[in-house]
XYZ file of C-alpha atoms in Angstrom:
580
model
C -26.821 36.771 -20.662
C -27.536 33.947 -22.710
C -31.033 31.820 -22.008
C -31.120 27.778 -22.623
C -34.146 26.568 -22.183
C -36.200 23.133 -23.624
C -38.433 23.876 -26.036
C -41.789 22.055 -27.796
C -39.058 20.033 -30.035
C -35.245 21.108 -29.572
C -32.961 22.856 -26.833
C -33.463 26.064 -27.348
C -30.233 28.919 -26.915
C -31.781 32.019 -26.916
C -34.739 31.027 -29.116
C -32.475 29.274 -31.928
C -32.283 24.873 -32.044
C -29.451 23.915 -30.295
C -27.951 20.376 -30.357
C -26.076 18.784 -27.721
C -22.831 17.206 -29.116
C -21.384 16.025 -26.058
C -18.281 13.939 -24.653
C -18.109 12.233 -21.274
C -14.937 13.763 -19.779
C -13.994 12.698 -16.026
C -11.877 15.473 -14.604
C -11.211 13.215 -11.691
C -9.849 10.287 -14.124
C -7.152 12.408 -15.698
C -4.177 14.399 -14.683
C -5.384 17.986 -14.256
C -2.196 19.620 -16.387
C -3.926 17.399 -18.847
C -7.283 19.235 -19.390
C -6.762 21.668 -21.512
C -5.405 19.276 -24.210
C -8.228 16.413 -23.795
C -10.663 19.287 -23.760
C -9.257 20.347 -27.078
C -9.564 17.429 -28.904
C -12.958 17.134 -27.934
C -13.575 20.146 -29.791
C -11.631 19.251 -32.700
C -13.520 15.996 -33.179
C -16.496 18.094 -33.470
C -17.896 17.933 -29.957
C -19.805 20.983 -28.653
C -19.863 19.905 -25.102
C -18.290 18.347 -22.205
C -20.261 16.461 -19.772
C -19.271 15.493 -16.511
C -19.733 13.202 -12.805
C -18.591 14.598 -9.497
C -17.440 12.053 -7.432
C -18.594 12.973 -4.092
C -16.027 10.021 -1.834
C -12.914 11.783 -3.551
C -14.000 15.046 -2.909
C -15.144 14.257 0.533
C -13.015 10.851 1.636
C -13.970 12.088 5.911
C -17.017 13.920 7.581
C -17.002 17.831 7.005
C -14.152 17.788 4.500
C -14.586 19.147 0.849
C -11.445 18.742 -1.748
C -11.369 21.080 -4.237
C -7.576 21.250 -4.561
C -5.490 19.975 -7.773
C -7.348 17.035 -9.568
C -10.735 17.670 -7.797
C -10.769 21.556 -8.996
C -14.120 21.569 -10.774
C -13.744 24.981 -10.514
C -11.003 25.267 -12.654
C -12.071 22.573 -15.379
C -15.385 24.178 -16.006
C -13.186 27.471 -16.866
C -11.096 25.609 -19.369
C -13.688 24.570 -20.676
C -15.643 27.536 -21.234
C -11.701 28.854 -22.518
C -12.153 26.050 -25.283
C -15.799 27.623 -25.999
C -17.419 24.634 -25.049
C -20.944 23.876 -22.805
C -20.892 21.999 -19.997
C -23.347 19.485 -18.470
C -22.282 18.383 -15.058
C -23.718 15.384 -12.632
C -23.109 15.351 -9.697
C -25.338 12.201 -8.548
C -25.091 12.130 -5.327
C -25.027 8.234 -6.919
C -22.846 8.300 -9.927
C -21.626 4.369 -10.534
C -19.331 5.347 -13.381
C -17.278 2.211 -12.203
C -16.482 4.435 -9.709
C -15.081 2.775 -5.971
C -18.694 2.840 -4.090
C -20.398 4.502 -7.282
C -19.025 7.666 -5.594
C -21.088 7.454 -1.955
C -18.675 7.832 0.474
C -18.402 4.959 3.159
C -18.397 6.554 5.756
C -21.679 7.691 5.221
C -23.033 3.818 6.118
C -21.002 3.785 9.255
C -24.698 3.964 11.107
C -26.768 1.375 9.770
C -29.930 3.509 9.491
C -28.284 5.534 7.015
C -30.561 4.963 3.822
C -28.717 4.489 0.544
C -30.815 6.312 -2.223
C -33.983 6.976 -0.736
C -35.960 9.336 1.474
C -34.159 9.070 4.857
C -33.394 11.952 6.658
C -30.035 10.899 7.807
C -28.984 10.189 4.123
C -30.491 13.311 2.645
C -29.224 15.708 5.128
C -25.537 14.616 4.206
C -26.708 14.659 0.607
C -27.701 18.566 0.633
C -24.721 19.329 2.276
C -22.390 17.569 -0.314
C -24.502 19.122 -3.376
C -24.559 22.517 -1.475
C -20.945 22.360 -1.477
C -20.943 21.435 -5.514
C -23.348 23.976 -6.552
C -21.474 26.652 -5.064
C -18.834 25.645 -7.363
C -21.531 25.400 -10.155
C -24.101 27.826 -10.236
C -21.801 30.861 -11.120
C -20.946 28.371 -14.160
C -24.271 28.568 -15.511
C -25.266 29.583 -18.990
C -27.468 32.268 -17.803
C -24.589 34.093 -15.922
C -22.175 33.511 -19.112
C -20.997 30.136 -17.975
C -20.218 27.065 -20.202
C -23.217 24.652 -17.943
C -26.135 23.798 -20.266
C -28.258 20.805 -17.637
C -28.035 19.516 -14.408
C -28.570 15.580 -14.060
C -31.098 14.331 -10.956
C -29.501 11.427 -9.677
C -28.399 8.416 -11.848
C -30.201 5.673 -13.497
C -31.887 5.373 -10.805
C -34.517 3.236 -12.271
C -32.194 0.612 -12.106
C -32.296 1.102 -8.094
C -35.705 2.477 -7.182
C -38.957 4.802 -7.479
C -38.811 6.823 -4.329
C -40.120 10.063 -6.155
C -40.298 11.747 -3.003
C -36.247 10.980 -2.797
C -35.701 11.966 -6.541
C -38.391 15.275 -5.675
C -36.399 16.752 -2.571
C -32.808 16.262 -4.933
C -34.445 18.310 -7.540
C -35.749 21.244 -4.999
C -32.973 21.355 -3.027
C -30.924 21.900 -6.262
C -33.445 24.658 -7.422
C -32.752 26.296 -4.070
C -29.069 26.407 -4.250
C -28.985 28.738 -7.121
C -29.150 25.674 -10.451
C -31.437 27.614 -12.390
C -30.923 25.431 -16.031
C -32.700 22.613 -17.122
C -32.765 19.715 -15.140
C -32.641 16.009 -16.879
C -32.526 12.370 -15.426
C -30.898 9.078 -17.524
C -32.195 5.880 -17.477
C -32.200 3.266 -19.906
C -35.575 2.591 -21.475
C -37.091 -0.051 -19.817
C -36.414 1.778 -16.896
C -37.462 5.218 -18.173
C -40.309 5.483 -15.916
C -39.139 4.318 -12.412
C -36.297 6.829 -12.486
C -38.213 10.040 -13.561
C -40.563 13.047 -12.362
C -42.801 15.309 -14.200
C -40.728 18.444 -14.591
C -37.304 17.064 -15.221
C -36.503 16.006 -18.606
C -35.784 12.573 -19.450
C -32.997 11.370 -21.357
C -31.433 7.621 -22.176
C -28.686 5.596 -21.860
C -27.531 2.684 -24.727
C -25.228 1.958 -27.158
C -27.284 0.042 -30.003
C -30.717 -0.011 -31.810
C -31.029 3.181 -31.460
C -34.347 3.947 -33.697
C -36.294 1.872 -31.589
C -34.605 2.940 -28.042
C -35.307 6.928 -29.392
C -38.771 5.212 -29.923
C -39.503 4.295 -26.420
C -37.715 7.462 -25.270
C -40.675 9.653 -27.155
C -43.029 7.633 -25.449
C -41.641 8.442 -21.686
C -41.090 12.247 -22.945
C -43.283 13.270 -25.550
C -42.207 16.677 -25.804
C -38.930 18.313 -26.381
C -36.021 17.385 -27.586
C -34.781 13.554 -27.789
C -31.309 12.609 -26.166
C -28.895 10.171 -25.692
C -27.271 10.900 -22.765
C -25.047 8.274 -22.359
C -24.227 6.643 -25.777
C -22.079 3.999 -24.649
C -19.700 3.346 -27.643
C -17.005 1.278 -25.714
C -17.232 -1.500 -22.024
C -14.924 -1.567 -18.983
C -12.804 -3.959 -18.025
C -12.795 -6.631 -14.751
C -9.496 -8.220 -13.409
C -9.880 -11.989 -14.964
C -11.650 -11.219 -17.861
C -11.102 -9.905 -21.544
C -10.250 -6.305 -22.967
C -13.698 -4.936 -24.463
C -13.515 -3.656 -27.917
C -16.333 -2.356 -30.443
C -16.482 -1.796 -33.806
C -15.477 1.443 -34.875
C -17.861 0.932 -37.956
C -20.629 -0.085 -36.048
C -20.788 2.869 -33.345
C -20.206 5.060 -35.962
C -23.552 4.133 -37.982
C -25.552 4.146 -34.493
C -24.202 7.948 -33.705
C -25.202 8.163 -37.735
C -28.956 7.289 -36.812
C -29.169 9.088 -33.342
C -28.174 12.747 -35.188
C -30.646 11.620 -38.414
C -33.059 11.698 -35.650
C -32.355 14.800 -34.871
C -31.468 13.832 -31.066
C -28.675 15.360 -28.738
C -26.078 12.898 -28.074
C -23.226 12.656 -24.927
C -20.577 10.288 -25.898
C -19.545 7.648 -22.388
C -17.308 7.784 -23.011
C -15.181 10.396 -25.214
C -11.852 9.873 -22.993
C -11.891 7.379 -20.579
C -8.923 7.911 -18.474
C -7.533 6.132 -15.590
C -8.817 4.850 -12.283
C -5.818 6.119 -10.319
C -5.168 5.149 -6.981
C -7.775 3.171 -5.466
C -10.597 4.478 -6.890
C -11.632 1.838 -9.258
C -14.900 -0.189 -8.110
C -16.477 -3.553 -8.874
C -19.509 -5.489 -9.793
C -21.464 -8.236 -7.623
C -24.313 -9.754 -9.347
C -23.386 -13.518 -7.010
C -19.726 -13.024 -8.274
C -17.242 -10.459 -6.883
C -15.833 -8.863 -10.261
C -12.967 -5.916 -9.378
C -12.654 -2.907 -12.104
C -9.196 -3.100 -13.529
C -7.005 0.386 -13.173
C -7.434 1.178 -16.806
C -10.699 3.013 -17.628
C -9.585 3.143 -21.497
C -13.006 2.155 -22.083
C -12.524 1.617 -26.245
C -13.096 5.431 -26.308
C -12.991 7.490 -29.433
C -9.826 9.061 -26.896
C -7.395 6.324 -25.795
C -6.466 6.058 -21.908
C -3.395 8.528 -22.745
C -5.153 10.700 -24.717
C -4.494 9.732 -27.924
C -7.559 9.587 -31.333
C -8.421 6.125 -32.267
C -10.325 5.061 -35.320
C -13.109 6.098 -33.671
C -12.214 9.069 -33.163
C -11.871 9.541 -36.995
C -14.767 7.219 -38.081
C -17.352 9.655 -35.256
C -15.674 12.797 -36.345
C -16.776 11.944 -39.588
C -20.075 11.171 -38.958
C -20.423 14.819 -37.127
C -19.591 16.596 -40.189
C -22.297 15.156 -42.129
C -24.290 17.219 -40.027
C -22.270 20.062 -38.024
C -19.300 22.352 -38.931
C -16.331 20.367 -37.644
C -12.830 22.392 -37.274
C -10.058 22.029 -39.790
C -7.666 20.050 -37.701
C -7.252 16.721 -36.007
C -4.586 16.289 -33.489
C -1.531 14.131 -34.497
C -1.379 10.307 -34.779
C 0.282 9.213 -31.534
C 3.890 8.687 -31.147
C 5.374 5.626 -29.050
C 6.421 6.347 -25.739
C 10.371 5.923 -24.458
C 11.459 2.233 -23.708
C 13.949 1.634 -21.315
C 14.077 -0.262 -18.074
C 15.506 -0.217 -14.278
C 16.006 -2.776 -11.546
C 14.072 -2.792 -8.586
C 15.949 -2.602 -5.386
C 16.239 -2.115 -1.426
C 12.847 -4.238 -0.246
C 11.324 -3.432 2.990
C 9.324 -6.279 3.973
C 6.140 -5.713 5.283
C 6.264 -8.754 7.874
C 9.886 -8.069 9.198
C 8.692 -4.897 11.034
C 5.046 -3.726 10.682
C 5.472 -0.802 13.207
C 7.176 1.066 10.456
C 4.136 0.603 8.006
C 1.533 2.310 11.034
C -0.054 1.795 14.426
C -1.078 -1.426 16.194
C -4.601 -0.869 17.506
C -6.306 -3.141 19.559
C -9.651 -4.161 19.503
C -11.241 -6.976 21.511
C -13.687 -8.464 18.553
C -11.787 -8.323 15.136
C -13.045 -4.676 13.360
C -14.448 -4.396 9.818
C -12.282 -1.731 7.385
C -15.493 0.737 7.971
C -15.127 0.376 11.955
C -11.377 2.103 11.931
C -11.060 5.815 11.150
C -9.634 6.301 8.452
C -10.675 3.272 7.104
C -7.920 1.036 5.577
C -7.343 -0.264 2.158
C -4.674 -2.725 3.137
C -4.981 -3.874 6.557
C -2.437 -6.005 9.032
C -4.574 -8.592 11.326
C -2.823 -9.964 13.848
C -3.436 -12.441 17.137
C -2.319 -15.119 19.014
C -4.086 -18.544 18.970
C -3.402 -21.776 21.048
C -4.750 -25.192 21.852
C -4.598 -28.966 21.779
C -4.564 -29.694 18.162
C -4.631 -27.820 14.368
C -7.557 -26.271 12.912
C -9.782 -24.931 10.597
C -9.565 -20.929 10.630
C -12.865 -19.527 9.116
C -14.090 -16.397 8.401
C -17.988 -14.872 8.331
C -16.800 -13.331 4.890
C -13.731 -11.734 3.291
C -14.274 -8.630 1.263
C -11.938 -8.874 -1.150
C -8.713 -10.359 -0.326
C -7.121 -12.361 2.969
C -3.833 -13.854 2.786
C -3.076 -16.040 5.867
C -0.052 -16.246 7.586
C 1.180 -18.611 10.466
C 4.662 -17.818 12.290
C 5.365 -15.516 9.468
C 4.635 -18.453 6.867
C 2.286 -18.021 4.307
C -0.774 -20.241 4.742
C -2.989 -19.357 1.930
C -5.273 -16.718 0.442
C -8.853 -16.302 0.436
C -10.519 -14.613 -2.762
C -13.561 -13.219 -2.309
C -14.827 -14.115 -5.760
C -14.276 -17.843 -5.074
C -16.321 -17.500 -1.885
C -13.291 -18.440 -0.122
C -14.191 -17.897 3.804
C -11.610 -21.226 5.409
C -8.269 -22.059 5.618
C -5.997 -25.095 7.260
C -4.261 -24.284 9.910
C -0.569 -26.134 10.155
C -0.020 -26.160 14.248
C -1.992 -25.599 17.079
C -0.493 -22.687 18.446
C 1.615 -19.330 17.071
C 0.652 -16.448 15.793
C -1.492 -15.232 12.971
C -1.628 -12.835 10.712
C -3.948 -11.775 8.073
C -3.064 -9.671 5.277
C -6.518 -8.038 4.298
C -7.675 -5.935 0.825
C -10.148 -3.851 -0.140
C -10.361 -4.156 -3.866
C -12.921 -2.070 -4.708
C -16.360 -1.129 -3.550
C -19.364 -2.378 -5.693
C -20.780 0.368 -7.571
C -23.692 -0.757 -8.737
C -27.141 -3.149 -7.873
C -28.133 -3.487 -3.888
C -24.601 -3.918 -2.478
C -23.692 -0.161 -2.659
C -22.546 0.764 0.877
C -21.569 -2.539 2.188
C -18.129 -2.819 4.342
C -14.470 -4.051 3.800
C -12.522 -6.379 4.972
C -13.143 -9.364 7.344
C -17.113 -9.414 8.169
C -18.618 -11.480 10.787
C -15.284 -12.098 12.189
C -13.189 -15.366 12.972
C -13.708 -18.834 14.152
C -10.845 -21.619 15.134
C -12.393 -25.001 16.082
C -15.737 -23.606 15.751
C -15.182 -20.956 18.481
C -14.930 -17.218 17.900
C -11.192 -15.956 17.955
C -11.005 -12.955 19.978
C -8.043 -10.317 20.877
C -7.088 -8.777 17.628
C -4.104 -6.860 17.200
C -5.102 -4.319 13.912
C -2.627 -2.345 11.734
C -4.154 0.101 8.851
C -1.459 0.061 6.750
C -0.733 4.194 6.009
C 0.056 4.158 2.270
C 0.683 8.160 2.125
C 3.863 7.167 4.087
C 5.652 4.113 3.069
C 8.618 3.205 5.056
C 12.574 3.614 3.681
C 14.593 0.993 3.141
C 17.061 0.381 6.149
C 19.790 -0.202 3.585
C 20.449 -0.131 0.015
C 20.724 -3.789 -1.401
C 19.647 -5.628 -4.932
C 17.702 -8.253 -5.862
C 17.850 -11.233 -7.544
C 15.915 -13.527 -8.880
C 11.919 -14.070 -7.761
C 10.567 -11.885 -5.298
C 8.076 -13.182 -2.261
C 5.866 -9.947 -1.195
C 4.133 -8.152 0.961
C 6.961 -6.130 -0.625
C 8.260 -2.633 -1.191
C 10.629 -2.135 -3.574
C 12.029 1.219 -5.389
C 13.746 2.129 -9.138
C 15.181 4.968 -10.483
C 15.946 5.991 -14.172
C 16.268 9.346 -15.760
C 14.087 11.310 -17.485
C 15.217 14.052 -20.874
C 11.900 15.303 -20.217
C 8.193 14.906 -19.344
C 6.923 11.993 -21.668
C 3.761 9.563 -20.996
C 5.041 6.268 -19.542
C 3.984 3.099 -19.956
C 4.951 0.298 -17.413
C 4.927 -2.799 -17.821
C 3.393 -5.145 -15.136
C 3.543 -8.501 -16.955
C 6.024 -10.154 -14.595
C 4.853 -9.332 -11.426
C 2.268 -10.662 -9.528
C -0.322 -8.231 -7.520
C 0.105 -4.448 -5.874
C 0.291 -1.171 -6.434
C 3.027 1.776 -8.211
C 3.792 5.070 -7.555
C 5.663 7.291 -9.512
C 7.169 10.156 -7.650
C 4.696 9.720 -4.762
C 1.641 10.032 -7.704
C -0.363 6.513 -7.247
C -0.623 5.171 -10.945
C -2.906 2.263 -9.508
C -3.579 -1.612 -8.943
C -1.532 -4.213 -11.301
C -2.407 -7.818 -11.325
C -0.940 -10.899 -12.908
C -4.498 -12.059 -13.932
C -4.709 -9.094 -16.550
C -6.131 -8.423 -19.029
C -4.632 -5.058 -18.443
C -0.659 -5.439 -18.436
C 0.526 -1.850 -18.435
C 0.041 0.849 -16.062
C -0.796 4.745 -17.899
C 2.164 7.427 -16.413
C 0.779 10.666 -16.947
C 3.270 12.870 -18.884
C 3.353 15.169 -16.052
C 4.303 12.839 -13.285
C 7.517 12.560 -14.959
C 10.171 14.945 -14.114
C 12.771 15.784 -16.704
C 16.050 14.113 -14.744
C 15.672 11.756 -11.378
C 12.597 9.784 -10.743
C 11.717 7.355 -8.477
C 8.910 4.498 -8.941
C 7.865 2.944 -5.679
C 5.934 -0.850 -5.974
C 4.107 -2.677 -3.261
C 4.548 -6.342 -4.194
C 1.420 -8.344 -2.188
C 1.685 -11.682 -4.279
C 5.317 -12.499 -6.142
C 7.322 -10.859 -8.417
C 8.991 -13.035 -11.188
C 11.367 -10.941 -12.125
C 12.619 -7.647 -10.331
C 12.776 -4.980 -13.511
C 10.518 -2.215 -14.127
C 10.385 -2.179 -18.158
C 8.625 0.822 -19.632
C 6.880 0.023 -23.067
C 6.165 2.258 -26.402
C 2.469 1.634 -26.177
C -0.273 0.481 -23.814
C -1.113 -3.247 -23.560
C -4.977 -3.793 -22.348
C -5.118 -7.211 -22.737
C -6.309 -10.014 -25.273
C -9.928 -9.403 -26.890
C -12.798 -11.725 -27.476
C -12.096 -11.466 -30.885
């Protein structure tokens, strides 16, 4: 079987130099029909490797459970890519960030406050061996060494940036030698941080995306033997709800990948395909403002959200060949997508009967999202309040999103990232109902693991309001409409509304969000993600393979309003305005 090992100056496959020409790949942030082909052009762009995170929430969103089925088949993406005669480098955290809701912990794992978060606690670290237990059984037979595509194993995750509990960062790296990973191991951090996040006996690597002589520089310093890598060369940003599309220079990436392979270092590309934050799975920042990932994880990759090359993709290939055999081909310039539209239709309103949307709980002091099982991300709060005079409703804080309602009349909504935690009350008695949102957990900095939803509970006059009605809203089974009927004109949510169209055939989709106001879309029950009217990201990615060649049926929960009732479907994607 082949041996990769690190040697005095290069990574070593049995005994030859062998450099690491990698692509950050998600499996988890792409439609798993769709593999093969981003896989592909990874290759044909020169890339000899495919490096990815396991997200450990989506593979394990309740106690004892372990997803491996469709999107979450490791299994079956490590085999494609061995079928594309690619290596593999996989990561599997347990702490990945990667924008990633909760930076991949599970929350459910902080239920019990003495639950450490990234350091040597034995609560935290026996649920930690079990989840990489359960990857490495999926990995080890992988390995190079048993004729497997996986090159290196990551230790954690920039976790300089967190900590320096080596005893925490020692127990990850023998419990992973006792579960059968028998490659290298490596840790990332970025260079001022190079130190913190280390041990003797793993092999350092960085993480940056400019000045890369003198970063390489400090990187020889921290690991003075063996081979120098990049390991995240980050050649593109993300994107928050609020704020601008990120873009870099083609030209200028280009000519720092040109310096990292004159230096003779390994590089891995974050990212080479972003993909998409389906779902709910995007996360946020929180450095004293509440930021929200938008759905798009496009990322200004050298692959575009739908899969398509970029001039990056060109300008990097180019830069690879100056030094590696590329292959002969590129893949085809990308075609627009089918435009055509469809009314939206039949609304079931969320406040004319909640029943239908789940189950009424009750619970004496109003619950956080992490005190219901499962735990909610769209939430119905509802109770009865009375006295002599109006009021002032506060809250202890909202994480991310109230909207107030009084007698069914919308009151107003409280935005985390304001701070907002009050709200006028018109009358002194009725009944009120809060609309609550998780929008994403923080992924990275000292506010990993915190809860959803209403903290601290609420106050009227001062005094604690008590007697809370609480309905999880169960988005895996949205109500029917009652009957079939149009709309017309503006449309005032919480709202579900439905289109159809026809298909000729599988195609990617784009839709266009522009005119609504806030929710979610699914597409023949797949969940293509968040929209918002705040952008920058107008246009939600449809996988080609959500799309069925005849009927289809696109489902939208309207939370804010909805200008106009039409889902439009647009030739390209539209990301937003730049800085430029």
């Amino acid at each position: 079987m082949p041996e990769f090992v690190i040697g005095e100056t290069d990574f070593l496959l049995d005994g030859r130099p062998f450099r690491i020409l990698s692509g950050a790949l998600h499996y988890f942030r792409v439609h798993p029909d769709l593999w093969a082909d981003r896989i592909d052009k990874a290759r044909r762009m020169g890339l000899n490797t495919i490096e990815t995170y396991v997200p450990w929430n989506a593979h394990a969103p309740s106690p004892g459970e372990f997803d491996l089925s469709g999107g979450l088949d490791l299994d079956r993406f490590l085999r494609l890519v061995a079928d594309a005669g690619m290596s593999a480098i996989v990561r599997p955290g347990p702490y990945i960030c990667a924008e990633w809701d909760n930076g991949g912990l599970p929350p459910w794992l902080f239920r019990d406050p003495s639950v450490g978060v990234r350091r040597y606690e034995p609560k935290y670290l026996d649920a930690v061996r079990e989840y990489l237990a359960r990857v490495y059984e999926v990995v080890v037979p992988h390995q190079v060494d048993r004729g497997g595509p996986v090159l290196l194993v990551q230790i954690e995750n920039e976790y300089g940036a967190f900590g320096d509990d080596k005893r925490y960062l020692r127990a990850l790296a023998e419990h992973t030698r006792a579960c059968g990973i028998t490659v290298p191991l490596t840790t990332v951090d970025q260079p001022d941080m190079l130190e913190a996040g280390s041990l003797e006996g793993l092999h350092r690597t960085a993480s940056f995306g400019s000045n890369a002589e003198a970063r390489l520089a400090i990187l020889r310093a921290h690991q003075p033997t063996g081979p120098l890598m990049c390991s995240e060369f980050w050649n593109g940003w993300f994107d928050h709800w609020g704020a601008h599309h990120h873009t870099t220079s083609a030209a200028d990436a280009a000519a720092e990948l040109d310096t990292l392979l004159a230096a003779g270092a390994s590089v891995n590309l974050y990212m080479f395909h972003g993909g998409t934050n389906f779902g709910f799975t995007s996360g946020a920042n929180d450095k004293g403002v509440y930021q929200p990932l938008v759905t798009s994880y496009d990322y200004d990759a050298p692959l575009d959200e739908a899969g398509e090359p970029t001039p990056k993709y060109h300008a990097f290939r180019d830069v690879i060949a100056r030094y590696h055999k590329v292959p002969d081909s590129v893949p085809p310039p990308a075609r627009p997508a089918p435009a055509f539209e469809s009314v939206l239709r039949d609304p079931v309103r969320l406040l004319d009967a909640p029943d239908r949307w789940g189950t009424w709980e009750f619970h004496e002091d109003l619950p956080a999202f992490d005190d219901l099982t499962p735990m909610p991300r769209l939430a119905l709060l509802r109770t009865t309040v009375s006295g002599d005079r109006p009021g002032v409703l506060t809250f202890g804080e909202v994480r991310d999103r109230a909207t107030v309602f009084f007698d069914g009349d919308p009151v107003g909504t409280l935005l985390r990232e304001h701070h907002d935690r009050a709200v006028a009350l018109p009358r002194a008695n009725g009944e009120l109902l809060v609309l609550a949102e998780d929008q994403g957990r923080v992924d990275y900095g000292p506010r990993i693991g915190e809860a959803k939803g209403i903290i601290g509970g609420a106050k009227l006059h001062g005094e604690p309001l008590a007697g809370w009605d609480v309905l999880p809203l169960d988005l895996e089974a949205l109500p029917a409409p009652v009957t079939e009927s149009a709309v017309e004109g503006p449309v005032a949510g919480p709202v579900l509304l439905r289109a159809f169209f026809e298909a000729e055939a599988s195609a990617d989709l784009f839709l266009d969000t522009g005119e609504w106001g806030k929710g979610l879309a699914w597409l023949n029950g797949f969940p293509l993600g968040r929209y918002w009217r705040r952008g920058p990201q107008r246009t939600l990615y449809v996988p080609g393979p959500v799309v069925r060649a005849g009927a289809n049926e696109l489902v939208v929960l309207e939370l804010d309003t909805m200008l106009d009732p039409a889902a439009r479907f647009v030739p390209r994607p539209l990301l937003g305005h730049t800085e430029a």
